[in-house]
Short mmCIF file of C-alpha atoms in Angstrom, two decimals:
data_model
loop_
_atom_site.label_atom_id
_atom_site.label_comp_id
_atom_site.label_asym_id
_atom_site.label_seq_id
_atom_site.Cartn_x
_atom_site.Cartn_y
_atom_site.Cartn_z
CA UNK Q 1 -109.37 98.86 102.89
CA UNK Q 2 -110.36 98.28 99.34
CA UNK Q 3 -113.24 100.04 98.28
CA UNK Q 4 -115.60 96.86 97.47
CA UNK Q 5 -118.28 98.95 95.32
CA UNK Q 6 -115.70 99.95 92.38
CA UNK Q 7 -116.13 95.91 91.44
CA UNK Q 8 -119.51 96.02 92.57
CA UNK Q 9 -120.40 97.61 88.94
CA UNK Q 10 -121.50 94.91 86.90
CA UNK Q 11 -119.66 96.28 83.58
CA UNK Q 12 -116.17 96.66 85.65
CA UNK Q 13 -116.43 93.23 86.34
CA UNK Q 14 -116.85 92.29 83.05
CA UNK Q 15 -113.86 94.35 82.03
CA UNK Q 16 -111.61 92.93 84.42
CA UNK Q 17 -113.30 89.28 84.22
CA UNK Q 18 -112.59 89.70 80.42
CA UNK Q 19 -109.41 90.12 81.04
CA UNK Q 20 -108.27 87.61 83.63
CA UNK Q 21 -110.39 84.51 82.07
CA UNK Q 22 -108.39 83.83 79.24
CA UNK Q 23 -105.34 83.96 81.29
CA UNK Q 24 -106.88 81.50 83.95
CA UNK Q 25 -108.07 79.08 81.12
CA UNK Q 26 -104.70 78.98 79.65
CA UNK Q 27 -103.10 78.19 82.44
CA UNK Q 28 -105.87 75.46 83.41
CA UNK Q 29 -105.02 74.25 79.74
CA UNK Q 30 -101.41 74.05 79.72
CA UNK Q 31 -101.34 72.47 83.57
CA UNK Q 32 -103.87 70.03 83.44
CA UNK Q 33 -101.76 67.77 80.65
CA UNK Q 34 -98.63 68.74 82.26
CA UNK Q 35 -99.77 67.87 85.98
CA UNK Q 36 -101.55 64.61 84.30
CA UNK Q 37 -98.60 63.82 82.34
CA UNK Q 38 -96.22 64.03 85.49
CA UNK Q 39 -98.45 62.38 87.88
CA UNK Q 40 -99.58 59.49 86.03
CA UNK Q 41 -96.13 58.84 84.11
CA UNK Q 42 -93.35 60.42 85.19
CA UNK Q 43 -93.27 60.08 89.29
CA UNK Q 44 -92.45 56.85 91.03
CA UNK Q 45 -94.85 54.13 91.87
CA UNK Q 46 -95.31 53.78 95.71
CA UNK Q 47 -93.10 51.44 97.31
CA UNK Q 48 -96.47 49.78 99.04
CA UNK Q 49 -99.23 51.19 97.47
CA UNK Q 50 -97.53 50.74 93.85
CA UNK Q 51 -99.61 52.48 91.05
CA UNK Q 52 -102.64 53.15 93.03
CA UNK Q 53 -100.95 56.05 94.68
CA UNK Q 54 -101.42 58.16 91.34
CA UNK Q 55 -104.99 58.44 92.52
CA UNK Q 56 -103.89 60.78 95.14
CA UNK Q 57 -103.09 63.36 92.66
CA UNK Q 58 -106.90 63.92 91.26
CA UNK Q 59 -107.81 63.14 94.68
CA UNK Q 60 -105.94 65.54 96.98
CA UNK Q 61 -106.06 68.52 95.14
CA UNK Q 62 -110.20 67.73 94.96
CA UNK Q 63 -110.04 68.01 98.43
CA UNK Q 64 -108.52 70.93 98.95
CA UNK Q 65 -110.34 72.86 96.24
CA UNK Q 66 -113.66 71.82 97.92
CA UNK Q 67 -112.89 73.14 100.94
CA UNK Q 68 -111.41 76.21 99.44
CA UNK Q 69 -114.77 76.56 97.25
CA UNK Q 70 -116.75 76.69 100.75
CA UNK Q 71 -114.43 78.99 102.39
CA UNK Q 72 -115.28 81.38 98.81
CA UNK Q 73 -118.59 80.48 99.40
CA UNK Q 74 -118.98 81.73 102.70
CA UNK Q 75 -116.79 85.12 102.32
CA UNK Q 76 -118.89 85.98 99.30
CA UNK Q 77 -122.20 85.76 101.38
CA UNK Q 78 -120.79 87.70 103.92
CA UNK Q 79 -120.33 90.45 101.31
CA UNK Q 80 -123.22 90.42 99.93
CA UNK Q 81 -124.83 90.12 103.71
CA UNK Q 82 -122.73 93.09 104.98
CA UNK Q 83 -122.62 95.40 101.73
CA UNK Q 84 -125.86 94.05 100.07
CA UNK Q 85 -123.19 93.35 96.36
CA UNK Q 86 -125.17 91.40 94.01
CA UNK Q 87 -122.27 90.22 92.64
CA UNK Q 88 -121.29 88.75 95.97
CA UNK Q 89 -124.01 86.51 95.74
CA UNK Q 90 -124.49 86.07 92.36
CA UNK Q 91 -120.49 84.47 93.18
CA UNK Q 92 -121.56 82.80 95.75
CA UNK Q 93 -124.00 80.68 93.61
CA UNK Q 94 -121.63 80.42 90.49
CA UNK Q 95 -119.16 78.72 93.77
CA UNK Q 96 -122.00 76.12 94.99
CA UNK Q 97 -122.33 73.51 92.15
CA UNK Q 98 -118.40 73.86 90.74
CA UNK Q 99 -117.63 73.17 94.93
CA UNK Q 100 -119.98 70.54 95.32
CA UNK Q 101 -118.67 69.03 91.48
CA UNK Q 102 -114.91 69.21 93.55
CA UNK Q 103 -116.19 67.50 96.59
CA UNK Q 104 -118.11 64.44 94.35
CA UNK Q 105 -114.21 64.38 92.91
CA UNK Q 106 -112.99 64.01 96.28
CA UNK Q 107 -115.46 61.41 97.67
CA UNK Q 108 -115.96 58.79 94.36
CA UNK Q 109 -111.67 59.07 93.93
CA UNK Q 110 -111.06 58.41 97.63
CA UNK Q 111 -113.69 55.41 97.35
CA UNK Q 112 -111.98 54.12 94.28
CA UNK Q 113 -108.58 54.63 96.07
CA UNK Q 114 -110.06 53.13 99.40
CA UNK Q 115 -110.93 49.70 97.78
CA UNK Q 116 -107.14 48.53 96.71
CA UNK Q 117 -105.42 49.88 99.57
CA UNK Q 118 -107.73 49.62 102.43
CA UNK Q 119 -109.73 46.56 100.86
CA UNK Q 120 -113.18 49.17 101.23
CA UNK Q 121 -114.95 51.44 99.42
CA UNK Q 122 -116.07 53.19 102.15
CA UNK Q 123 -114.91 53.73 105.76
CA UNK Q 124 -116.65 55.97 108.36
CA UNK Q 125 -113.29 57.47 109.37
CA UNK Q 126 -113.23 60.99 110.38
CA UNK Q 127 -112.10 62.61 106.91
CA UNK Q 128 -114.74 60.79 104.76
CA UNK Q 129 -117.64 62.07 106.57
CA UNK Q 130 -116.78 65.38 106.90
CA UNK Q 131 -116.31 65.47 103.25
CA UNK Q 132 -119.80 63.49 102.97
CA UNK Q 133 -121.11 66.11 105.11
CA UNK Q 134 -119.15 69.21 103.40
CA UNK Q 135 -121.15 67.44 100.05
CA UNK Q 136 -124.45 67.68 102.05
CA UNK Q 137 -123.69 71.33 103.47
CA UNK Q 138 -122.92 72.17 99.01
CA UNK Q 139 -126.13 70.23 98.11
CA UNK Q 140 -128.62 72.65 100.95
CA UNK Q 141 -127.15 75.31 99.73
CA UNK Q 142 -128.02 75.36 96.12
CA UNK Q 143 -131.64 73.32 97.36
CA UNK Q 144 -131.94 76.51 99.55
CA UNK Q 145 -131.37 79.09 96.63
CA UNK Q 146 -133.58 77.31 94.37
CA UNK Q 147 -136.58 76.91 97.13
CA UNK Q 148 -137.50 80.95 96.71
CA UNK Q 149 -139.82 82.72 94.35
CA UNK Q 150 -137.95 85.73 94.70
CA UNK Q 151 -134.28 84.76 93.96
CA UNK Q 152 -132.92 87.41 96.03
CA UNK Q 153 -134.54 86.67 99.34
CA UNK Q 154 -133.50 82.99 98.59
CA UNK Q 155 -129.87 84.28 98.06
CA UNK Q 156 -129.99 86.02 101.02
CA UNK Q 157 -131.69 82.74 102.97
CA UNK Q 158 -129.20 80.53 101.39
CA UNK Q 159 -125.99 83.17 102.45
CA UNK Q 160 -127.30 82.66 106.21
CA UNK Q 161 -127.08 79.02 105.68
CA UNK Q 162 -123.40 78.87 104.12
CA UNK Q 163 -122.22 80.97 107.08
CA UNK Q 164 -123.77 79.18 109.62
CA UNK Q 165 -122.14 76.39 107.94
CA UNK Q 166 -118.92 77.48 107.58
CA UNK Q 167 -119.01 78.36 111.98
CA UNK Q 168 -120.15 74.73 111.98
CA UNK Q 169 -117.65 72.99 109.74
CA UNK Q 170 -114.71 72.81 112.32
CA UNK Q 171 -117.08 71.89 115.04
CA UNK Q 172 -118.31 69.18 112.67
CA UNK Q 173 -114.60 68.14 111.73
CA UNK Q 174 -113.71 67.76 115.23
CA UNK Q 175 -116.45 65.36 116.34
CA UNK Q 176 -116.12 63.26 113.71
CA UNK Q 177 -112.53 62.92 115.04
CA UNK Q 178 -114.30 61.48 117.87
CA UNK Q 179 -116.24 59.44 116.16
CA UNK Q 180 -113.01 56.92 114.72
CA UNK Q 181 -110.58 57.86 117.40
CA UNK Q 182 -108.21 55.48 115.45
CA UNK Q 183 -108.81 55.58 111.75
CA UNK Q 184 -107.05 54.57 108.46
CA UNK Q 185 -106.99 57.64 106.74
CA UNK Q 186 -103.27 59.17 107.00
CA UNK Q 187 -103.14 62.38 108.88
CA UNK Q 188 -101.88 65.85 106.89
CA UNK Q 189 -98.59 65.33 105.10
CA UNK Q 190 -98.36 68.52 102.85
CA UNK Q 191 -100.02 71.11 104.90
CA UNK Q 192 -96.16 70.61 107.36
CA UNK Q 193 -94.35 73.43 104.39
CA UNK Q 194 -90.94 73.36 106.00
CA UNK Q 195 -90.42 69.27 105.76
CA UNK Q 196 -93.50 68.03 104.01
CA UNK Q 197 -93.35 64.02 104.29
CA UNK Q 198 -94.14 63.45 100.35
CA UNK Q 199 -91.02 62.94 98.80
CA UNK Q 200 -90.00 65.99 96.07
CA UNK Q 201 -90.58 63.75 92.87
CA UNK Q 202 -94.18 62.77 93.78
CA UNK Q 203 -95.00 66.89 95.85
CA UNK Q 204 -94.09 68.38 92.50
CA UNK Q 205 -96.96 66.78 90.23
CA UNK Q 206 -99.31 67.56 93.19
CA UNK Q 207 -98.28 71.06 93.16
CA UNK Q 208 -99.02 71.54 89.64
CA UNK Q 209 -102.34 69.51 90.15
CA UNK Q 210 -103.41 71.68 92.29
CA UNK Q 211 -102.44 74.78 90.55
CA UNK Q 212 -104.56 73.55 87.11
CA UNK Q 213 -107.53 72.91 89.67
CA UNK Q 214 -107.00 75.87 90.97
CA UNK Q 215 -106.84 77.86 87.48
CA UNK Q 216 -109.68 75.41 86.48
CA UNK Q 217 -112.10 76.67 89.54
CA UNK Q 218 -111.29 80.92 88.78
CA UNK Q 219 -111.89 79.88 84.60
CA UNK Q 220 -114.94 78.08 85.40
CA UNK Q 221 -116.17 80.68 88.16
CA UNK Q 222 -115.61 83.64 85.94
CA UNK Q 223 -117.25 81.86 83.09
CA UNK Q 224 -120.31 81.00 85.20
CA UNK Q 225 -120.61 84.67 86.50
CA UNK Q 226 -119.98 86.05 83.41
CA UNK Q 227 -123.04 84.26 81.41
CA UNK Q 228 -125.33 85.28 84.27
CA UNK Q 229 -124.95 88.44 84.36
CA UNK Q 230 -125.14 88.45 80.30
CA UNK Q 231 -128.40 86.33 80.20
CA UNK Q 232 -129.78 88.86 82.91
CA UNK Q 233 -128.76 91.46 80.54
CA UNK Q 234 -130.76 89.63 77.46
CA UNK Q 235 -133.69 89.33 80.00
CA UNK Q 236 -133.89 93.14 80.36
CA UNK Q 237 -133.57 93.88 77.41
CA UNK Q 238 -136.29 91.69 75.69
CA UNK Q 239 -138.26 93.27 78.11
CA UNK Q 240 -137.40 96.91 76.74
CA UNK Q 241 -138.46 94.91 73.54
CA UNK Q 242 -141.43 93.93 74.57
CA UNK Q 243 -142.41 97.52 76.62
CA UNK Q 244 -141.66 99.70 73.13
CA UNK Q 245 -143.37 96.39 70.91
CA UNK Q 246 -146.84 96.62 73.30
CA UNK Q 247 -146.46 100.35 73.28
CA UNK Q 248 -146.38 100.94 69.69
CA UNK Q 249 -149.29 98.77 69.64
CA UNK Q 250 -150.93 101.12 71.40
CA UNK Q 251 -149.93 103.89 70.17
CA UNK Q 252 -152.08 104.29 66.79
CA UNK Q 253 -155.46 103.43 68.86
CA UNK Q 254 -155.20 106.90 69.86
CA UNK Q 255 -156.81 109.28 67.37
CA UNK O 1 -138.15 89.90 130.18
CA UNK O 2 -141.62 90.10 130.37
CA UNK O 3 -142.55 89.96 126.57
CA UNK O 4 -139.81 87.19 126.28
CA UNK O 5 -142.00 85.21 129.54
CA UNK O 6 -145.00 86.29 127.46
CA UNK O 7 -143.83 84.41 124.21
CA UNK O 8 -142.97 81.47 125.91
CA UNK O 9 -146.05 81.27 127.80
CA UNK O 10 -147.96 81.90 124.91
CA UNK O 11 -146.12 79.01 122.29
CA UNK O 12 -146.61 76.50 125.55
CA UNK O 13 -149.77 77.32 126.23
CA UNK O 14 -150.62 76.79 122.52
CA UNK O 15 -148.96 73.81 122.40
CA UNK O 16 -150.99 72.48 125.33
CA UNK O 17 -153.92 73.36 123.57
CA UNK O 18 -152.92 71.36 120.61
CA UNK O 19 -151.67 68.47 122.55
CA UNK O 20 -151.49 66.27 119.68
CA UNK O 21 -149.30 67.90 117.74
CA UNK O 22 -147.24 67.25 121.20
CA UNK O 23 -147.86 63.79 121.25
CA UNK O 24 -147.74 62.74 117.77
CA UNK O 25 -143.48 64.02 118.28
CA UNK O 26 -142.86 61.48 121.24
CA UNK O 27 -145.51 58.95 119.12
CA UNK O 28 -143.57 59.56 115.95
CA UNK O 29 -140.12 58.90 118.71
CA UNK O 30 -141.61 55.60 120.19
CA UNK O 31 -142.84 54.22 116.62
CA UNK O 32 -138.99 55.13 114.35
CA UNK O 33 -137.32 52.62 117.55
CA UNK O 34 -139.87 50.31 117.95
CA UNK O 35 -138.86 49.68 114.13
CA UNK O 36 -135.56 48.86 114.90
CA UNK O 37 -136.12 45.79 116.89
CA UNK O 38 -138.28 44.94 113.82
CA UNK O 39 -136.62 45.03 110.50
CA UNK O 40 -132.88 44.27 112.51
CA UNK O 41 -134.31 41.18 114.45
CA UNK O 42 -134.84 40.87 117.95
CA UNK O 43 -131.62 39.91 119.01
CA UNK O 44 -130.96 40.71 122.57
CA UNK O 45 -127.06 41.41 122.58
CA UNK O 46 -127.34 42.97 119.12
CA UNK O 47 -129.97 45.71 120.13
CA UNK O 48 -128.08 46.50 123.18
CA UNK O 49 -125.02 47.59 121.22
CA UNK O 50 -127.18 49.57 118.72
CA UNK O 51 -129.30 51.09 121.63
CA UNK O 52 -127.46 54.27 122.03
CA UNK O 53 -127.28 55.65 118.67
CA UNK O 54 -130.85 54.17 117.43
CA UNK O 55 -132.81 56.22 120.46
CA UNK O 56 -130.26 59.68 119.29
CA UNK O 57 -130.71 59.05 115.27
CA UNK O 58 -134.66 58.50 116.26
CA UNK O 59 -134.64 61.61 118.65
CA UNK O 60 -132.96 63.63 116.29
CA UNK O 61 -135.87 62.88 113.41
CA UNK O 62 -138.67 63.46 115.81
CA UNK O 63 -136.75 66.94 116.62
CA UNK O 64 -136.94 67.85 113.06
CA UNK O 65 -140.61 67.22 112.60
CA UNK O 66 -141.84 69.75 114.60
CA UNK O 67 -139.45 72.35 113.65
CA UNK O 68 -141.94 73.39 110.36
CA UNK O 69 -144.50 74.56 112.69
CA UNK O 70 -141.74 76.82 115.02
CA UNK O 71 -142.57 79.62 113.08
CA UNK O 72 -144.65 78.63 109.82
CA UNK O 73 -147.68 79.08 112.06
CA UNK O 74 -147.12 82.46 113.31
CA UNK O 75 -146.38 83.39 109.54
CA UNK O 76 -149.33 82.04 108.02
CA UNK O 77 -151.52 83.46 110.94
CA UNK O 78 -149.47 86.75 110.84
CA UNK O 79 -148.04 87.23 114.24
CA UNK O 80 -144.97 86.73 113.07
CA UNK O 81 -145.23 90.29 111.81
CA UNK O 82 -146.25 91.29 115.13
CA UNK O 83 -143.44 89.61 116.92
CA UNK O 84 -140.54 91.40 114.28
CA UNK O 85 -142.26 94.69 114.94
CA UNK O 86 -142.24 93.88 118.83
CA UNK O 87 -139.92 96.42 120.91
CA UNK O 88 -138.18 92.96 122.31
CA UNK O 89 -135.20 92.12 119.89
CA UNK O 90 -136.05 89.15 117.46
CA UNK O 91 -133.23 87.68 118.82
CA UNK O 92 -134.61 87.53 122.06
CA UNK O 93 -138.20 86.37 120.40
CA UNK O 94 -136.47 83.65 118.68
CA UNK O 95 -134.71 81.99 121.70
CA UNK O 96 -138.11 82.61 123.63
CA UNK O 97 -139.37 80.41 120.86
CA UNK O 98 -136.89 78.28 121.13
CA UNK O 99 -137.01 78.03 124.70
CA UNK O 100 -140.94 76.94 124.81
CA UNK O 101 -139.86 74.72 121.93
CA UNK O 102 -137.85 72.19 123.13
CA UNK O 103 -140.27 72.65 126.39
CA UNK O 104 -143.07 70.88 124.54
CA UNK O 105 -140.62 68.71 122.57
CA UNK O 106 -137.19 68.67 123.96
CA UNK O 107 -138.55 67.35 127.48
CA UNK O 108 -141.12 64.66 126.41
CA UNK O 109 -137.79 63.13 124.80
CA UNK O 110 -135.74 63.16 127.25
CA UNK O 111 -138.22 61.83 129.45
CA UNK O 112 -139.38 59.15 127.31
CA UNK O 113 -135.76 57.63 125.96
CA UNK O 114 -135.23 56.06 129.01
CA UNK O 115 -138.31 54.04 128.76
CA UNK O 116 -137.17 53.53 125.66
CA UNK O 117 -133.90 52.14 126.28
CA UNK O 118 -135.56 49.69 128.00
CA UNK O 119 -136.87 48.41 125.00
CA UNK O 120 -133.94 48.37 123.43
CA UNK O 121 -131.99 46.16 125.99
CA UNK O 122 -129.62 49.18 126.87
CA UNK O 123 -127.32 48.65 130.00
CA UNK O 124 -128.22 50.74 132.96
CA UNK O 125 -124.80 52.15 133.50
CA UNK O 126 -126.07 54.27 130.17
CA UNK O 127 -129.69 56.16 132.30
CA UNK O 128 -127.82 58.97 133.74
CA UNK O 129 -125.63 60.07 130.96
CA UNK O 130 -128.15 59.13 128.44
CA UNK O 131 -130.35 61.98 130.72
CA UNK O 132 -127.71 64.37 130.84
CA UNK O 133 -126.57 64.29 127.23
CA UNK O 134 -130.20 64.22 125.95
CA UNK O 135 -130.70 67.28 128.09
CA UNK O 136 -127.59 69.23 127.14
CA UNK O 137 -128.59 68.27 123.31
CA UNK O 138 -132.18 69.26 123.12
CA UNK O 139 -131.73 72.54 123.53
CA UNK O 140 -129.20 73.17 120.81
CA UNK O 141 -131.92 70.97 118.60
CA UNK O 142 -134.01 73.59 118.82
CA UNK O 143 -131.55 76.43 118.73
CA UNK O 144 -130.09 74.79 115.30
CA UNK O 145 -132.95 73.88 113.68
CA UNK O 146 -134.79 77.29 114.83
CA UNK O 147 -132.33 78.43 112.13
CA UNK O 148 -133.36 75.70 109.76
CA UNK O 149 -136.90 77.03 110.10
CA UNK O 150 -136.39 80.63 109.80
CA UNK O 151 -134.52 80.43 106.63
CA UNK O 152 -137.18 78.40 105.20
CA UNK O 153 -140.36 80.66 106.08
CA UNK O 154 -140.76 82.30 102.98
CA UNK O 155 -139.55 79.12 100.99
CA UNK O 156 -141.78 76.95 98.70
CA UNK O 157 -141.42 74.01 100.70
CA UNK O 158 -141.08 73.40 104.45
CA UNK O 159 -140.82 70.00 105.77
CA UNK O 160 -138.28 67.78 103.77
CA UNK O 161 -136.24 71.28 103.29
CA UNK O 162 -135.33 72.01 106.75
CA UNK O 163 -134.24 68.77 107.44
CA UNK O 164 -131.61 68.58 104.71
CA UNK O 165 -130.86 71.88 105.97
CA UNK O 166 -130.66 71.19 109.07
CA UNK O 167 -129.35 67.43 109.89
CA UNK O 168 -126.33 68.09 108.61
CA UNK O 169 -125.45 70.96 110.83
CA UNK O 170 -126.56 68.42 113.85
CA UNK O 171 -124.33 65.72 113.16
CA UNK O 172 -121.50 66.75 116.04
CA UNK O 173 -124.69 66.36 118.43
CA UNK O 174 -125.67 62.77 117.49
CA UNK O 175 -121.80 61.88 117.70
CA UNK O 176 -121.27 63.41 120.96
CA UNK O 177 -124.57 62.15 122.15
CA UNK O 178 -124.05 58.69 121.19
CA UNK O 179 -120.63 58.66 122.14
CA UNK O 180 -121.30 59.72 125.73
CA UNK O 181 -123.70 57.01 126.15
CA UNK O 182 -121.91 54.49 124.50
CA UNK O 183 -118.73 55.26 126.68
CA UNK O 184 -120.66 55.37 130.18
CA UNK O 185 -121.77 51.90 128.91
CA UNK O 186 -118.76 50.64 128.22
CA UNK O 187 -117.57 51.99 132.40
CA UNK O 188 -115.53 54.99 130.88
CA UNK O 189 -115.93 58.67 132.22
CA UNK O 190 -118.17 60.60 129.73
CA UNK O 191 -117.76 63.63 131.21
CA UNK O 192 -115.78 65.34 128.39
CA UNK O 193 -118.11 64.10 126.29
CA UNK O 194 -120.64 65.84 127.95
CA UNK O 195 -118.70 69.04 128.43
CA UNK O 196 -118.43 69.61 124.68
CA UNK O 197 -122.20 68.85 124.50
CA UNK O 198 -122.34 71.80 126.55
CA UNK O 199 -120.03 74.07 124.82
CA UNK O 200 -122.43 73.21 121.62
CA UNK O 201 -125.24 74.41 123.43
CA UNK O 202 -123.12 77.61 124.12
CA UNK O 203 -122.17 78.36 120.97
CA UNK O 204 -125.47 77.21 119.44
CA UNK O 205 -127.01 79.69 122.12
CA UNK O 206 -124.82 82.24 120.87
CA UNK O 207 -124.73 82.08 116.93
CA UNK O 208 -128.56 80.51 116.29
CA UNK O 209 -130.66 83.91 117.21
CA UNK O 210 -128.70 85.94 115.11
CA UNK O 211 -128.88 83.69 112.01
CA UNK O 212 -132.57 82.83 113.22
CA UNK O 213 -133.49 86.18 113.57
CA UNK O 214 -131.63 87.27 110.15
CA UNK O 215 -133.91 84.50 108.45
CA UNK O 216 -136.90 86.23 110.37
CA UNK O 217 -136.78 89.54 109.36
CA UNK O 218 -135.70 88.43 105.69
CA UNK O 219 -139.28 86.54 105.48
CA UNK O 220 -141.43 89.61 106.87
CA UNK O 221 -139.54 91.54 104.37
#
């Protein structure tokens, strides 16, 4: 097994972080006009849902990316549950608001997508509410870190809560199932690898969609870890400022 | 076994001293449906089909008021100490909790939604599974939200917070719940319906103490 506490330091992270950020940022750069450019001008118009369809590529790869930002969410809290890392959970919290941010995404472009093709905004099928409900899990998550004094014990509090989530989001998938046995969302069509059922000229832009939201998520995480970590830095040491400023002020009372 | 018959006894018998605290849940229950008739109309055919899911949504937010006091109390009085330094496991002390719990809440609702469904106009085919379902949910209200209330011991606010927390995490209850119901009504076998009710209360029996009891010790920390 890797040994977890050599990236536990907070200065090898910011070695390696430094490193791998500008990488991930110029690849966020370089795919998001590429994947934009392909998807909203160079792949065919849906033979039934016509231009609308382009929607799909913000949308999907939202989608994904917010469940993938839970699934972080919850393996990072289980680090920092299991090997008490403060980086773990300082991760965890960088994850909650970019996830949640992803799963907005999701819900307002699947709204604005529901409306031409399904004539709704909003349906209670089975994949909108567990993505309402994913947003809800994001939202009492950060709610939970905040409602603490002592931001540790409320990471800790708020790590319980993501992994109890995370045991409960399948169970919460599958009864909304039940909920619209028949429903107009489409079932899966990528997640089938061998014969995906998107045609080639429309899985290509959504490939590279998901790869700048991908690249977008490890920029923007390693950017909000980063400037934690520094402003906890310029916390301590104001406070060294402070200790030597009050001491010195001391200091020449004494005869 | 005997601590764990000790806490229950105890957090029943205080409850039954308090009785209003009791009563003001199934109040609280009665009052959120009697509502319903009220700001939908008092359509007859109308309040039959919403019957079901009004007297589980209503259920559900009278469960969630009394979670704040499942363990605030014993914090701010400072048994809770006691009860993580007991030689009984807190995971033990929290389903014991849990267990008098939804005896002083769980069972007053079950007992009073069929009354209720009355009001509402609900078919009779419904009573029996609405029974069953309502008693295979309760319990995992408790277990669930036992979490919900651990977690937020230490936390600056209660009330509101565990709810948000919580409700969420219920949602596959109030589907199944109202599901069930809603099927027996329409002459369709709920039992599956009923199973998985049942399999929530399993796993909810086996994941909630841990994650309860995790919140617990964090809080006496």
């Amino acid at each position: 097994m890797v040994n977890l506490h050599r990236f536990a330091n907070p200065n090898r992270f910011m070695r390696l972080s430094g490193l791998i950020l500008p990488w991930a940022s110029v690849v966020a750069v370089l795919t998001f006009p590429v994947g934009l450019y392909l998807a909203l001008i160079n792949s065919p118009p849906d033979y039934e849902q016509r231009e609308t369809v382009r929607i799909m590529y913000i949308h999907v790869p939202a989608a994904w990316m917010a469940l993938f930002s839970y699934t972080c969410m919850a393996a990072a809290s289980a680090v920092a549950l299991i090997w008490r890392h403060p980086l773990a959970d300082l991760a965890a919290k960088s994850i909650a608001p970019v996830g949640a941010c992803f799963t907005l995404i999701c819900l307002v472009t699947g709204s604005l997508w529901g409306q031409p093709t399904w004539g709704t905004w909003w349906v209670w099928d089975a994949r909108l509410t567990s993505v309402l409900i994913l947003f809800f899990l994001f939202v009492g998550y950060m709610v939970l870190f905040d409602a603490f004094d002592d931001p540790t014990k409320g990471a800790r509090a708020a790590g319980i809560l993501v992994i109890v989530g995370f045991v409960f989001v399948p169970i919460i998938k599958f009864s909304v199932d039940i909920l619209e046995l028949r429903t107009l969302h489409q079932g899966a069509s990528v997640s089938k690898l061998s014969a995906p059922s998107v045609h080639e000229s429309m899985l290509w832009p959504l490939l590279v969609m998901a790869l700048a939201y991908a690249a977008y998520f490890i920029s923007l995480l390693l950017v909000r870890m980063r400037s934690a970590i520094l402003a906890a830095r310029v916390r301590s040491l104001r406070m060294m400022q402070a200790q030597r400023a009050s001491r010195a002020a001391i200091v020449p009372e004494r005869p | 076994m005997n601590a764990f018959i000790a806490i229950v006894r105890r957090d029943v018998t205080l409850a039954l001293r308090r009785v209003s605290d009791t009563v003001s849940v199934v109040l609280f229950f009665v009052l959120a449906i009697v509502l319903f008739p009220l700001g939908i109309g008092p359509e007859l055919n109308l309040l039959a089909r919403i019957a079901a899911g009004t007297i589980w949504v209503a259920a559900l937010l009278a469960a969630m008021l009394s979670l704040d006091r499942l363990f605030q109390v014993d914090a701010d009085e400072g048994g809770l100490d006691l009860l993580v330094l007991a030689p009984l496991p807190l995971e033990a002390v929290v389903l014991a909790k849990c267990l008098a719990h939804w005896l002083v809440t769980g069972v007053p609702l079950i007992l009073s939604a069929p009354i209720l469904s009355i009001l509402l106009n609900m078919g009779g085919d419904g009573f029996l599974v609405m029974i069953l379902a309502m008693a295979l949910a309760t319990p995992t209200l408790s277990l669930i939200g036992a979490v919900g209330a651990a977690l937020t011991v230490g936390a600056r606010r209660g009330g509101v917070l565990v709810s948000l927390l919580v409700l969420p995490l219920l949602t596959p209850v109030l589907i199944l719940g109202a599901s069930a119901v809603d099927l027996a009504l329409a002459g369709l076998n709920a039992t599956p319906l009923l199973m998985l009710l049942g399999a929530m209360l399993l796993v909810a029996v086996l994941l909630c103490p841990w994650a309860a009891a995790a919140g617990l010790r964090l809080a006496t920390e």
